[in-house]
Coordinates of C-alpha atoms in Angstrom, one line a residue:
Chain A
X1 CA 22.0 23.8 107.8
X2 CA 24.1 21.1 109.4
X3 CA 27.6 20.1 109.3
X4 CA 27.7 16.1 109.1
X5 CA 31.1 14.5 109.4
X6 CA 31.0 14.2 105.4
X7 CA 30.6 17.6 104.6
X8 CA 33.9 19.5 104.0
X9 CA 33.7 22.2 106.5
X10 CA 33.0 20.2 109.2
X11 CA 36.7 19.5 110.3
X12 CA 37.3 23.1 110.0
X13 CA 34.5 24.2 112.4
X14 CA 35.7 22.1 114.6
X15 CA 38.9 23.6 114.4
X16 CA 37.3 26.9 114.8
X17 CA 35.6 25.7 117.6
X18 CA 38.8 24.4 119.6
X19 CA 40.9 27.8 119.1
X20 CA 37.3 30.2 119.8
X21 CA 37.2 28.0 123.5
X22 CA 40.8 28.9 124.1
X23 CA 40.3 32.6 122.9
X24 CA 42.6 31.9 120.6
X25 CA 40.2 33.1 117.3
X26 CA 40.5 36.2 115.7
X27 CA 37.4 38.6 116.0
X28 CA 35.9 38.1 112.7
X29 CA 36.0 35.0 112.6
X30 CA 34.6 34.4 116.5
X31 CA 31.5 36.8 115.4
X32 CA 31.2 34.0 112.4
X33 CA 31.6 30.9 114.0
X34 CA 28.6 32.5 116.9
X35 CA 26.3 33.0 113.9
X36 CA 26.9 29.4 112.3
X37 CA 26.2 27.8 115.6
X38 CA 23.4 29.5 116.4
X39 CA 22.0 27.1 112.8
X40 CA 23.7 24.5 112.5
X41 CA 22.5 22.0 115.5
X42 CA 26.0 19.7 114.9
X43 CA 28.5 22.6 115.6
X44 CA 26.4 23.8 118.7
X45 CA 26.5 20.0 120.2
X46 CA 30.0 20.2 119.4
X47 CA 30.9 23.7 121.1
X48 CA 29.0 22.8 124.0
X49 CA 30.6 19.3 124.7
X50 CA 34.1 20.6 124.0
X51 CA 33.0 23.8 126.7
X52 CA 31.7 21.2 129.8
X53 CA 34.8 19.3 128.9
X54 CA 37.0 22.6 129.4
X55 CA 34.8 23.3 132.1
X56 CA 35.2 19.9 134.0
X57 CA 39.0 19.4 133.7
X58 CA 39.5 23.1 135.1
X59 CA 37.3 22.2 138.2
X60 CA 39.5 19.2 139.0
X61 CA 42.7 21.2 137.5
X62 CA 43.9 20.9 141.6
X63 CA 43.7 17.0 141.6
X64 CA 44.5 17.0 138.2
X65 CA 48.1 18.4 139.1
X66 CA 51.1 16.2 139.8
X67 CA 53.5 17.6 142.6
X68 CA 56.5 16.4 143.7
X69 CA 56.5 14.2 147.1
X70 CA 58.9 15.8 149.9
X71 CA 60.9 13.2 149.0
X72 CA 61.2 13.8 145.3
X73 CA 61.8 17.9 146.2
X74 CA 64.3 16.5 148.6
X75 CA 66.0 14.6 145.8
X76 CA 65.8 17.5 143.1
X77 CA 67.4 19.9 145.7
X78 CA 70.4 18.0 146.0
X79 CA 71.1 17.1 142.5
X80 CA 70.5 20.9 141.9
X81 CA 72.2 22.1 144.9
X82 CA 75.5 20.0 144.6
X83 CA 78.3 19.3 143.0
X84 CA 80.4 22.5 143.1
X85 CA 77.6 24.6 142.0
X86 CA 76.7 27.2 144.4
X87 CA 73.6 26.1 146.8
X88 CA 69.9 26.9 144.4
X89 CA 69.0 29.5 146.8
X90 CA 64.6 28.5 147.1
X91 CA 65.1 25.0 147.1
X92 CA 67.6 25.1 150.2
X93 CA 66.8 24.8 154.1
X94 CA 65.3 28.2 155.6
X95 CA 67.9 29.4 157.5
X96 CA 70.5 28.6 154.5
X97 CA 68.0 30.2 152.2
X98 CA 67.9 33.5 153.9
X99 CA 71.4 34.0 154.7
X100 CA 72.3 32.9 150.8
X101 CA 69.5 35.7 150.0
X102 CA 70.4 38.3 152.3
X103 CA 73.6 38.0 150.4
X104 CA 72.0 38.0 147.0
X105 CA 69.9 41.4 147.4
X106 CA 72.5 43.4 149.6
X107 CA 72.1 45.4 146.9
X108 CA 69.0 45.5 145.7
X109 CA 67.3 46.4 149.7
X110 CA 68.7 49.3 149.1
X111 CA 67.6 50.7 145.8
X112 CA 64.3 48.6 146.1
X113 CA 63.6 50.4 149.6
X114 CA 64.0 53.7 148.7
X115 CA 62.5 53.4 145.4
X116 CA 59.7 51.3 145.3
X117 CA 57.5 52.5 148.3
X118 CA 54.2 50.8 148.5
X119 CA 51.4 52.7 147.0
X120 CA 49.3 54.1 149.9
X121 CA 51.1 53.1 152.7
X122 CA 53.3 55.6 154.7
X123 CA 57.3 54.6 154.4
X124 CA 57.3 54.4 158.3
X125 CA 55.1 51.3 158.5
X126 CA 56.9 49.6 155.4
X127 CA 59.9 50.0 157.0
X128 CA 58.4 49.5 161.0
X129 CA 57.0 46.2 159.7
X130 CA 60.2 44.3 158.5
X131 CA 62.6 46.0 161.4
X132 CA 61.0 47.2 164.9
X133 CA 57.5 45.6 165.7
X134 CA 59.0 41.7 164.2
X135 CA 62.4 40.6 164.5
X136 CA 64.6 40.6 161.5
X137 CA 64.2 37.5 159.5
X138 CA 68.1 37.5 158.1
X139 CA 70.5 36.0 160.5
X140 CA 72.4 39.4 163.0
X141 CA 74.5 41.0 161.1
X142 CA 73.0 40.3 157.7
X143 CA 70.9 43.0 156.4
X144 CA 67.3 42.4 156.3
X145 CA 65.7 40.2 153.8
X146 CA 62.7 42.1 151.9
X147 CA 59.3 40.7 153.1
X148 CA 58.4 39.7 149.2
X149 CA 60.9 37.7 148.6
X150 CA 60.4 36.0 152.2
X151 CA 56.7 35.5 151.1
X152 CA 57.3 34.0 147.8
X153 CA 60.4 31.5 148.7
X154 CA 57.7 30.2 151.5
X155 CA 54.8 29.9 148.5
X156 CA 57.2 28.3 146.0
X157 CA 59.2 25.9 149.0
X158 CA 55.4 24.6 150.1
X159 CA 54.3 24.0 146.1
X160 CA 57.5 23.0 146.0
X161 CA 57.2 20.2 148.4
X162 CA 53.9 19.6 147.3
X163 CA 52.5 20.2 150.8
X164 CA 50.9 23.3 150.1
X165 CA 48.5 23.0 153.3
X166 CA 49.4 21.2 156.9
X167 CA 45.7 21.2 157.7
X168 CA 43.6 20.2 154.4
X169 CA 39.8 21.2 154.9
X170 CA 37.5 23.6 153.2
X171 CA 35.4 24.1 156.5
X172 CA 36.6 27.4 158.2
X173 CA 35.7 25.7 161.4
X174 CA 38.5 23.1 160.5
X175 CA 41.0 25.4 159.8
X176 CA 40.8 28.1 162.3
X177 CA 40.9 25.9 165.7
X178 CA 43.6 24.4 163.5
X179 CA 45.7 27.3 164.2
X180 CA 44.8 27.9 167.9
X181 CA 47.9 26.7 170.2
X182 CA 49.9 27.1 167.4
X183 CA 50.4 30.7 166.8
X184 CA 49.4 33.6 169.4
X185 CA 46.3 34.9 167.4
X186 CA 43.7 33.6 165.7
X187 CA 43.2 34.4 162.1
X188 CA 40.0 35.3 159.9
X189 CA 39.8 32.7 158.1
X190 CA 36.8 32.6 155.3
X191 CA 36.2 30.4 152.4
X192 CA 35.1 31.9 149.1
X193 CA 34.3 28.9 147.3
X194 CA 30.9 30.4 146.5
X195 CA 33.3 33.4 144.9
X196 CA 34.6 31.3 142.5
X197 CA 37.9 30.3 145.2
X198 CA 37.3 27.1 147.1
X199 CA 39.2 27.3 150.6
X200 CA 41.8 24.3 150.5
X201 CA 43.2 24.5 154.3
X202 CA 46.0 26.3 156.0
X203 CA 49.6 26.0 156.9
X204 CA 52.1 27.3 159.8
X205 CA 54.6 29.2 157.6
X206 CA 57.7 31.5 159.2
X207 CA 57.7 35.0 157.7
X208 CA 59.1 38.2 159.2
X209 CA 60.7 36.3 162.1
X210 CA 57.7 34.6 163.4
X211 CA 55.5 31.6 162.6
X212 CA 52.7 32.9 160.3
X213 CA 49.3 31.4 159.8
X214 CA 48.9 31.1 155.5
X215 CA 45.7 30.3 153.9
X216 CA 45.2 27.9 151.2
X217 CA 42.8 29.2 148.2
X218 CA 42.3 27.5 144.7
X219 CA 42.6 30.0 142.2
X220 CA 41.4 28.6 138.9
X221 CA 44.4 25.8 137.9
X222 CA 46.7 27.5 140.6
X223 CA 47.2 28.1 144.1
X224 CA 47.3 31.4 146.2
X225 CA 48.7 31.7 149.5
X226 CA 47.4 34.1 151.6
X227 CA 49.7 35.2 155.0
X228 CA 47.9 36.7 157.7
X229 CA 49.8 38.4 161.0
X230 CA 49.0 41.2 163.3
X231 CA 49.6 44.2 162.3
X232 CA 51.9 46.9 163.7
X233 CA 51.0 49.8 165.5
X234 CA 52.2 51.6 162.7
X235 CA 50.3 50.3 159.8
X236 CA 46.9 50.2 162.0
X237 CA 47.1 53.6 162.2
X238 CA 48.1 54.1 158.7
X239 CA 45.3 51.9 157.6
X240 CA 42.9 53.7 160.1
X241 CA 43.6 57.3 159.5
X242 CA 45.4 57.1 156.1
X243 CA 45.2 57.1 152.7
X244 CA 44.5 53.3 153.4
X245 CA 42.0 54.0 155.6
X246 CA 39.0 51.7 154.0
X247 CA 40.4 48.7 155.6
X248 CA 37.0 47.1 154.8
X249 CA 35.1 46.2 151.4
X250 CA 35.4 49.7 149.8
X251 CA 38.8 49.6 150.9
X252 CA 42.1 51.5 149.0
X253 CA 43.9 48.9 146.5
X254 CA 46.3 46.5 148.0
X255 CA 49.3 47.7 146.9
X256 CA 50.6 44.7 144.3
X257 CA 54.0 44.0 143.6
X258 CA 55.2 41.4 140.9
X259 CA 58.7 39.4 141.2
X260 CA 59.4 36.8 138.5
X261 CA 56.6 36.3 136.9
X262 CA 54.5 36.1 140.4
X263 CA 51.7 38.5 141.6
X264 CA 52.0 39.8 145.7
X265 CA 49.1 41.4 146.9
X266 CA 49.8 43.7 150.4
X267 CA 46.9 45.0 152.2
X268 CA 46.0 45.8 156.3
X269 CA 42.6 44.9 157.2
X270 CA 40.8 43.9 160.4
X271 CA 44.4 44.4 162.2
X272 CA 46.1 42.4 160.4
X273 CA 48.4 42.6 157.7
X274 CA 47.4 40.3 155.1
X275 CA 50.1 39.4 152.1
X276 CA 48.1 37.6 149.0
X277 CA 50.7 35.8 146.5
X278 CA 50.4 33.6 143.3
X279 CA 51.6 32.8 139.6
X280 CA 47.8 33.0 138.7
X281 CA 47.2 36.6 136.1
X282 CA 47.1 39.4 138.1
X283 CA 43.6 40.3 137.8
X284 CA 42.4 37.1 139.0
X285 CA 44.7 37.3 142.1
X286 CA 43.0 41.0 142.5
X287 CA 39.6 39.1 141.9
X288 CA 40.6 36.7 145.6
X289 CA 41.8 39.7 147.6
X290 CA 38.7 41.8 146.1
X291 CA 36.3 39.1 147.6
X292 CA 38.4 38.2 150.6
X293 CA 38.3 42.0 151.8
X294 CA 34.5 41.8 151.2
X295 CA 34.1 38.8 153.1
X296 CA 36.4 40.0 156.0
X297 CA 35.3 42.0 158.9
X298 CA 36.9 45.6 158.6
X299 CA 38.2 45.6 161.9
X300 CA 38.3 43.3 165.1
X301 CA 34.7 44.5 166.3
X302 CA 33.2 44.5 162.9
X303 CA 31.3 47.5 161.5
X304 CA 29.1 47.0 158.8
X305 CA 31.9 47.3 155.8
X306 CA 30.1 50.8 154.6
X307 CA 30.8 52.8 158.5
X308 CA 33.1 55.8 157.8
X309 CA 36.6 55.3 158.8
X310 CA 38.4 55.6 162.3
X311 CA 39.2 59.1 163.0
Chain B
X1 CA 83.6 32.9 138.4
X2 CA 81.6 35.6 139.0
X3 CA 80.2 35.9 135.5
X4 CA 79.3 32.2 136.8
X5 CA 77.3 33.5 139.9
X6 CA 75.5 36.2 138.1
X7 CA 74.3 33.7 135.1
X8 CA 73.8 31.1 137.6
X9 CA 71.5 33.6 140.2
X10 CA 69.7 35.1 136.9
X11 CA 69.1 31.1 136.4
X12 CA 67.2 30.9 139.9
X13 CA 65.6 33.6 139.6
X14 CA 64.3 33.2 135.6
X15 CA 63.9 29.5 135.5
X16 CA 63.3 27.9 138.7
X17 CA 60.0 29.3 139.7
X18 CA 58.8 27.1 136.6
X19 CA 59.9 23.9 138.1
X20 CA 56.7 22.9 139.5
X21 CA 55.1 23.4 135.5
X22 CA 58.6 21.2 134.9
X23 CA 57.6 18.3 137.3
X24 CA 53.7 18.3 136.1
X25 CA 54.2 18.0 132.3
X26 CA 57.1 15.3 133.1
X27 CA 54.8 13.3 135.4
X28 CA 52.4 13.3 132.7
X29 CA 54.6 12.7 129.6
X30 CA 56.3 9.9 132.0
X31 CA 53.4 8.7 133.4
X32 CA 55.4 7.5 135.7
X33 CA 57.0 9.2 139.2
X34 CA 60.6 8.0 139.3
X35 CA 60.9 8.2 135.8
X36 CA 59.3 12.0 136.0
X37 CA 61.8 12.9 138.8
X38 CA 64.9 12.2 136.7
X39 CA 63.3 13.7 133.9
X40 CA 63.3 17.0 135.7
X41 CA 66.3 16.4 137.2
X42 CA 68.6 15.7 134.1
X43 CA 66.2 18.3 132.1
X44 CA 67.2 21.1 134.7
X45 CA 71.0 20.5 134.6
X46 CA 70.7 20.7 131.1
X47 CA 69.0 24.1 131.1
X48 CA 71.2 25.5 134.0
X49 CA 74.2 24.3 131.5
X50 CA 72.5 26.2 128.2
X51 CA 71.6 29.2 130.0
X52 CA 73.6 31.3 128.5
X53 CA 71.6 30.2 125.3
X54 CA 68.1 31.3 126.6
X55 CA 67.9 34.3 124.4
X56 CA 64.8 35.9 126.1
X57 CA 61.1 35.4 125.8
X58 CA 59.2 33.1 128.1
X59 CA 61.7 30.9 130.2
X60 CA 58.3 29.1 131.0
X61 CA 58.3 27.8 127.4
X62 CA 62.0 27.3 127.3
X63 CA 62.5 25.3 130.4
X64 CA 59.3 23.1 129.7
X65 CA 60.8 22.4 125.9
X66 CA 63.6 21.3 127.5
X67 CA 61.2 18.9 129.7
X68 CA 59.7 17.8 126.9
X69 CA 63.0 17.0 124.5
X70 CA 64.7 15.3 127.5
X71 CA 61.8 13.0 128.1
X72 CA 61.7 12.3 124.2
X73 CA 65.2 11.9 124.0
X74 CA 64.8 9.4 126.8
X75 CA 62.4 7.4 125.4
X76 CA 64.4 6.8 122.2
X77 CA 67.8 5.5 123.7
X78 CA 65.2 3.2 125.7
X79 CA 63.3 1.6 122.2
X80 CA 61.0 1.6 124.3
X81 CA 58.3 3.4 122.8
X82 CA 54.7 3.4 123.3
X83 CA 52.6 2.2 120.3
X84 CA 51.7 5.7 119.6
X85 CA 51.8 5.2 116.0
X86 CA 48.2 3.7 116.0
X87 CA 46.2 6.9 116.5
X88 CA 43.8 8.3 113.9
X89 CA 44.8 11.7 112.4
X90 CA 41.5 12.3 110.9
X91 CA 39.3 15.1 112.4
X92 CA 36.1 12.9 113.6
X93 CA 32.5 14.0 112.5
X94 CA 31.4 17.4 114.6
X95 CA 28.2 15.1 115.2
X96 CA 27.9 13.3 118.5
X97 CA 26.7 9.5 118.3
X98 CA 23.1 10.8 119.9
X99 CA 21.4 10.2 123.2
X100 CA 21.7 12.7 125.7
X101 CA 23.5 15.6 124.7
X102 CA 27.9 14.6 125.7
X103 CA 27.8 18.3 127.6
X104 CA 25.4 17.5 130.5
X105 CA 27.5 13.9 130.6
X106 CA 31.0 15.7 130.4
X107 CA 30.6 18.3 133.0
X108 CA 29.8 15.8 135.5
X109 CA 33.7 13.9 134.8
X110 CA 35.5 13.7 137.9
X111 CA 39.1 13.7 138.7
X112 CA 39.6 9.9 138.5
X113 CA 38.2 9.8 135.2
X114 CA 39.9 12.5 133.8
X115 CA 43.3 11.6 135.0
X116 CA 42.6 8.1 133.6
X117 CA 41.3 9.6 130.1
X118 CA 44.1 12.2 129.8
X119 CA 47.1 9.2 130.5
X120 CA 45.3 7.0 127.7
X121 CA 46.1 9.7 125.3
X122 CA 49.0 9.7 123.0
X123 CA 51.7 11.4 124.1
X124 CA 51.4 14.3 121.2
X125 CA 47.8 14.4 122.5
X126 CA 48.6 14.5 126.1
X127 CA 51.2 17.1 126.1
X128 CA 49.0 19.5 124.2
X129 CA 46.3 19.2 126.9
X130 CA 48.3 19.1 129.7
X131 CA 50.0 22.3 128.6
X132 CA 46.5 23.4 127.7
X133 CA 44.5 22.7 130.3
X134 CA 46.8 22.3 133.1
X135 CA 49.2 24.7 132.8
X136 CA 47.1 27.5 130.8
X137 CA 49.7 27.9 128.2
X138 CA 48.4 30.0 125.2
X139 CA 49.1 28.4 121.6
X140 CA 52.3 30.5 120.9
X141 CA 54.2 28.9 124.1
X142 CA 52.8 25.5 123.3
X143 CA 53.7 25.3 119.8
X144 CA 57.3 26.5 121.8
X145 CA 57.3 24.0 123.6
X146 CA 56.2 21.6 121.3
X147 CA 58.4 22.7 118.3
X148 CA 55.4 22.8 116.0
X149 CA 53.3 25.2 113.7
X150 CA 50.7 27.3 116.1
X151 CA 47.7 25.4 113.5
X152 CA 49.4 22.1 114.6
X153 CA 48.6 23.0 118.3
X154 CA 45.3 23.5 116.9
X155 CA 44.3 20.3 115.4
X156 CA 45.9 18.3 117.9
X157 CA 44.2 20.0 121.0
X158 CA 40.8 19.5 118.9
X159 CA 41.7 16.0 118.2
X160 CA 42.8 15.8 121.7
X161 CA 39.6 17.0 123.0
X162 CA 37.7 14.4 120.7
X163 CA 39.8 11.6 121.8
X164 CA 38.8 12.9 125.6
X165 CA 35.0 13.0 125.3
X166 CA 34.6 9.4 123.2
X167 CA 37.1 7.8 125.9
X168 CA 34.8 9.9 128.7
X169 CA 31.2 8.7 126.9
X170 CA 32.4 5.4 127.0
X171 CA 33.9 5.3 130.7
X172 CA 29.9 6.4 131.6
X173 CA 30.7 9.5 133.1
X174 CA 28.0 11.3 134.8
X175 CA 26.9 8.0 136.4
X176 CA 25.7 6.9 133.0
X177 CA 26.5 3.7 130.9
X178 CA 26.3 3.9 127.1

């Protein structure tokens, strides 16, 4: 059996076929549609052009996305920022932008602090991390801005600005002597385009009171940011005696946080504290940081990712 | 004036993360970038002015509605509209003309011919995909956006699709002339 452009179910099926692609057909009628393609030659032909079409516009879904120039953000940000309206707090210069939120979430540190510890990680290096080992981010006197909401006003000013990467390679061994003379370390940096999340370059970012290297990684139609620093004393040793103490591929979760409508990922691995962030679904962002841990070394002198923990 | 702050914070925080989703769907409805940018522009003011309207749900959808009937609105003051009427609403045969099977063509498209085949669409087309395909929208937040039934979505992302491959086929993607 065939369905020819004449016969009357064939603008149907095709229907069918669009909404099964998009996951978008019920069950039954999935199970239905798989048994009629599997006879009718048309409908297959059909479902498998519509699929590589799917297929090719998501591969190029980075290209395929307009941005705004610097100069168009630049543009937006005043019309939204002026008049007598109040200053938008993300779209305004960094130093602006944190005292306005330091303002904003007086409040909320406090109750967010004490109530929303991160899973696995000791209170003492949560709260060493944004106050001892880096200097406050907020201007003296202002209370310290939390480190997610640092992290995501940097992701969403640099998509934003549609310059989401200074240095724009895919070749580790483009980005990595990228950052050398520009920060004091030098980052991991690994591509996972044969996971499924093509390395797109990296970017100086400043987080937590110091420039911060940021890695670049398509994520299916979006883009993650990945912010990599030294760690603390206090969260190596949390990480290497700790309940997350598998800083390598076996590792304890990263603990995840979400704030409007965006995914942060929090982990310490290879000394470094590594901060994951995105609007893609939470399980694929969990997918990147799954295969990023796997492809990092566990620490600076890499064991193989199974040794036993530190003692 | 402080109710004004609250509404106006729970505004940044609700609706502005979308604004990059904003800029994309305008660039594309627009086609054009000046014209895009004061879409966004006049279609934010407007939403930071009917905030206190958005009742809940998906301020994705809402804001990107609001995109959508600002760049419609827009093009009607101007007369300026496309010739959109001359499109076929008639769901094409399933059957592909024959040759080598479209897939193994399709998959190869690159960027350059997709962005070229996706801005030849109709506008009712190209929103669907873009919304779609770009943005990962599900159908309930498209036919939001759109202001249409969930089956309209439907038949216009298939047609959509059709209109994609013939206009791919014929632009000899994979390296290939018909």
């Amino acid at each position: 059996m065939t369905c020819t452009g004449s016969s009357p179910g064939a603008a149907e099926r095709l229907l069918q076929i669009t909404a099964y692609l998009d996951g978008e057909l019920d069950l039954t009628a999935a199970v239905e549609l798989e048994r009629h393609v599997e006879e009718c030659a048309g409908c297959k032909r059909a479902l498998e052009a519509q699929r590589a079409l799917g297929e090719a516009i998501r591969a190029n879904a980075g290209e395929l996305r307009f941005r705004p120039s610097p100069e168009e953000a630049r543009r937006l940000r005043r019309a939204l920022g002026g008049g007598a309206a109040p200053p938008v707090w993300w779209l305004s210069p960094p130093s602006q932008q944190l005292r306005s939120l330091a303002a904003l979430l007086l409040v909320a540190v406090g109750a967010w602090s004490v109530g929303r510890r991160w899973p696995g990680v000791p209170a003492s290096s949560e709260s060493s991390a944004t106050s001892a080992a880096q200097a406050p981010a907020a201007a003296p006197g202002a209370p310290a801005v939390p480190i997610t909401e640092e992290i995501l006003a940097s992701h969403l000013r640099a998509l934003l600005a549609g310059h989401p990467e200074d240095v724009a390679s895919s070749d580790r061994h483009t980005v990595k002597p990228w950052f050398a003379g520009r920060i004091d370390y030098s980052p991991p940096v690994v591509d996972l385009a044969a996971q499924g999340f093509p390395l797109r370059g990296g970017r100086l970012d400043y987080v937590a009171g110091r420039p911060v290297a940021v890695l670049v990684y398509q994520a299916g139609n979006h883009l993650a940011s990945v912010y990599v620093w030294p760690a603390d004393a206090a969260a190596v040793g949390a990480a290497a005696g700790g309940a997350a103490s598998a800083t390598g591929a076996a590792g304890a979760p990263a603990a995840a946080s979400s704030r409007r409508g965006f995914q942060l990922l929090r982990w310490t691995q290879a000394d470094m504290t590594w901060w994951a962030v995105s609007d893609v679904a939470p399980e694929h962002l969990a997918e990147l940081v799954r295969k990023l841990r796997q492809a990092l070394p566990a620490s600076p002198a890499p064991p193989p990712p199974q040794s036993p923990p530190r003692p | 004036m402080r109710d004004e702050d609250r509404g106006r914070r729970r505004f940044e925080a609700e609706v502005l993360p979308h604004l990059d989703a904003a800029y994309n769907l305008a660039r594309w409805l627009a086609r054009d970038a000046g014209a895009a940018e004061d879409v966004v522009q006049t279609a934010c003011l407007r939403a930071l002015r009917f905030f206190d309207g958005f009742q809940g749900g998906s301020a994705r959808a809402w804001l990107l509605a609001i995109v959508r009937n600002t760049f419609y609105s827009g093009l009607r003051q101007q007369r300026a509209q496309e010739p959109e009427a001359v499109f076929d609403e008639e769901v094409h045969s399933v059957e592909s003309p024959g040759g080598d099977p479209e897939a193994d063509l399709l998959r190869h498209a690159d960027s350059t011919q997709l962005r070229q085949a996706i801005a030849a669409l109709p506008a009712v087309f190209r929103e669907v995909i873009v919304l779609r395909e770009i943005e990962g929208l599900p159908y309930k937040e498209i036919a939001a956006v759109a202001g249409i039934p969930i089956g309209t979505v439907m038949s216009r992302l298939a047609r959509a699709r059709q209109h994609l491959q013939d206009d791919l086929i014929a632009r000899g993607v994979g390296g290939r002339r018909p």
